[in-house]
Short mmCIF file of C-alpha atoms in Angstrom, two decimals:
data_model
loop_
_atom_site.label_atom_id
_atom_site.label_comp_id
_atom_site.label_asym_id
_atom_site.label_seq_id
_atom_site.Cartn_x
_atom_site.Cartn_y
_atom_site.Cartn_z
CA MET L 1 7.13 -5.55 20.92
CA GLU L 2 5.02 -8.45 19.36
CA SER L 3 6.41 -10.02 16.33
CA ARG L 4 5.00 -12.40 13.71
CA GLU L 5 7.05 -15.17 14.37
CA GLY L 6 5.19 -17.23 17.04
CA HIS L 7 1.99 -16.74 18.30
CA THR L 8 -1.56 -18.50 19.12
CA PRO L 9 -2.88 -19.24 15.67
CA HIS L 10 -6.75 -18.66 14.72
CA ALA L 11 -9.07 -18.51 11.78
CA TYR L 12 -8.87 -15.81 9.05
CA PRO L 13 -10.22 -14.87 5.80
CA ALA L 14 -8.38 -16.39 3.06
CA PRO L 15 -6.05 -13.41 1.00
CA GLY L 16 -8.46 -10.98 -1.07
CA GLN L 17 -11.41 -11.21 1.03
CA ILE L 18 -12.79 -8.92 3.69
CA GLY L 19 -13.04 -10.57 7.13
CA PRO L 20 -15.79 -10.16 9.63
CA GLY L 21 -15.79 -6.71 11.80
CA ALA L 22 -12.71 -6.03 8.79
CA PHE L 23 -14.36 -2.24 9.16
CA ALA L 24 -15.18 -2.34 12.94
CA GLY L 25 -11.13 0.10 13.09
CA SER L 26 -10.05 -2.59 15.60
CA ALA L 27 -6.50 -2.39 15.86
CA THR L 28 -6.13 -4.49 19.17
CA THR L 29 -7.35 -8.31 18.01
CA GLN L 30 -4.30 -10.61 17.32
CA SER L 31 -5.12 -12.96 14.36
CA PRO L 32 -2.93 -15.55 13.54
CA ARG L 33 0.38 -15.18 11.26
CA ARG L 34 1.79 -17.01 8.42
CA THR L 35 4.64 -19.77 8.67
CA GLU L 36 5.39 -17.21 5.89
CA VAL L 37 5.84 -14.03 6.95
CA ALA L 38 4.18 -11.20 3.95
CA LEU L 39 3.81 -7.86 5.59
CA HIS L 40 1.72 -6.32 3.04
CA ILE L 41 -0.78 -8.81 4.41
CA CYS L 42 -3.27 -7.65 6.87
CA PRO L 43 -3.34 -10.22 9.75
CA GLU L 44 -6.77 -8.78 10.40
CA CYS L 45 -8.34 -8.62 7.43
CA ALA L 46 -6.64 -9.55 4.91
CA GLY L 47 -6.15 -6.61 3.12
CA GLU L 48 -2.79 -6.50 0.83
CA LEU L 49 -2.39 -2.94 1.36
CA VAL L 50 -0.41 -3.21 5.08
CA HIS L 51 2.52 -0.75 5.00
CA PRO L 52 5.09 0.80 6.92
CA ILE L 53 4.44 3.65 9.64
CA ASP L 54 8.04 3.03 10.89
CA TRP L 55 11.08 0.75 11.12
CA SER L 56 14.54 0.95 12.20
CA PRO L 57 17.21 -1.76 12.89
CA THR L 58 17.60 -3.47 16.20
CA THR L 59 20.06 -6.08 16.04
CA SER L 60 21.81 -7.66 13.56
CA ARG L 61 19.57 -7.96 10.40
CA LYS L 62 16.34 -7.99 12.67
CA TRP L 63 13.99 -4.83 12.34
CA ALA L 64 11.26 -3.23 14.11
CA VAL L 65 8.24 -2.38 11.98
CA GLU L 66 5.31 -0.63 12.92
CA LEU L 67 2.61 -1.18 10.46
CA ARG L 68 -0.63 -0.14 9.84
CA CYS L 69 -3.69 -1.53 7.27
CA PRO L 70 -5.75 1.23 5.61
CA SER L 71 -8.55 -0.81 5.22
CA CYS L 72 -9.71 -1.95 8.80
CA GLU L 73 -7.34 0.38 10.64
CA TRP L 74 -5.02 -2.56 12.04
CA ILE L 75 -1.74 -1.49 13.86
CA GLY L 76 0.90 -3.69 14.72
CA CYS L 77 4.42 -4.36 15.61
CA GLY L 78 7.49 -6.48 15.27
CA ILE L 79 10.76 -6.90 14.85
CA TYR L 80 11.35 -9.01 11.25
CA PRO L 81 14.80 -10.68 10.16
CA GLN L 82 16.17 -9.16 7.21
CA ASP L 83 14.98 -11.60 4.65
CA VAL L 84 11.11 -10.98 5.58
CA VAL L 85 11.75 -6.73 5.96
CA ASP L 86 13.93 -7.20 2.53
CA ARG L 87 11.07 -9.28 0.31
CA PHE L 88 8.16 -6.36 2.15
CA GLU L 89 10.33 -3.64 0.50
CA GLU L 90 10.20 -6.03 -2.72
CA VAL L 91 6.37 -4.90 -2.07
CA LEU L 92 6.07 -1.60 -1.22
CA ASP L 93 8.22 -0.75 -4.63
CA LEU L 94 6.08 -3.02 -6.88
CA GLY L 95 3.01 -0.61 -5.65
CA ASN L 96 4.74 2.71 -6.08
CA ASP L 97 5.51 1.17 -9.40
CA ALA L 98 2.13 0.43 -9.87
CA ILE L 99 1.15 3.66 -8.23
CA LEU L 100 3.28 5.48 -10.65
CA ALA L 101 2.44 4.27 -13.96
CA ASP L 102 -1.21 4.81 -12.97
CA LEU L 103 -0.74 8.32 -12.49
CA GLN L 104 1.63 8.61 -15.61
CA ALA L 105 -1.93 6.74 -17.55
CA LEU L 106 -4.14 9.21 -15.28
CA SER L 107 -2.06 12.64 -16.12
CA ARG L 108 -1.80 10.99 -20.16
CA ALA L 109 -5.40 10.65 -20.83
CA ASN L 110 -6.10 14.33 -18.78
CA MET L 111 -4.15 15.82 -21.42
CA GLU L 112 -5.44 14.25 -24.38
CA GLU L 113 -9.15 15.15 -23.11
CA GLU L 114 -7.62 18.60 -22.47
CA ILE L 115 -6.00 18.69 -26.06
CA GLU L 116 -9.10 17.54 -27.82
CA ARG L 117 -11.00 20.25 -25.92
CA PHE L 118 -8.76 23.19 -26.83
CA ALA L 119 -8.79 21.81 -30.77
CA MET L 120 -12.53 21.46 -30.64
CA ALA L 121 -12.48 25.54 -29.87
CA LEU L 122 -10.27 26.05 -31.93
CA THR L 123 -12.34 24.47 -34.26
CA ALA L 124 -15.08 26.85 -33.45
CA ASP L 125 -13.53 29.60 -33.28
CA LEU L 126 -14.59 29.52 -29.95
CA ILE L 127 -10.64 31.00 -28.67
CA LEU L 128 -10.01 34.31 -29.31
CA PRO L 129 -6.95 37.29 -28.51
CA GLU L 130 -8.38 37.76 -25.19
CA ASP L 131 -8.03 34.43 -23.72
CA PHE L 132 -4.43 34.41 -23.90
#
């Protein structure tokens, strides 16, 4: 397996920017890694949505992690120390919390809209006993 640690550096876009060929779907091109490993950042397009496909312990305090970027379809794998995986897990947890918060807000907005329509239909006498 290839590690994000120690391989040939190349130039790549700044974080948050999409680089050339980001939508080409090239999953085999290797890009440079930062000195501080941030597994959630794609080395190909610098997108911040990289997620694990699979991970398993290898040796003492090291993990084999297979990663995927949904933005450019980059796939990579490597062996990472426990502290890097712990930071990645924290980022994944924060992302999960953000998704859940958005889901709750969307559900609430949808429910409020439904209640409004129901109240308007009641007020306009558009709901009949046969509707139930």
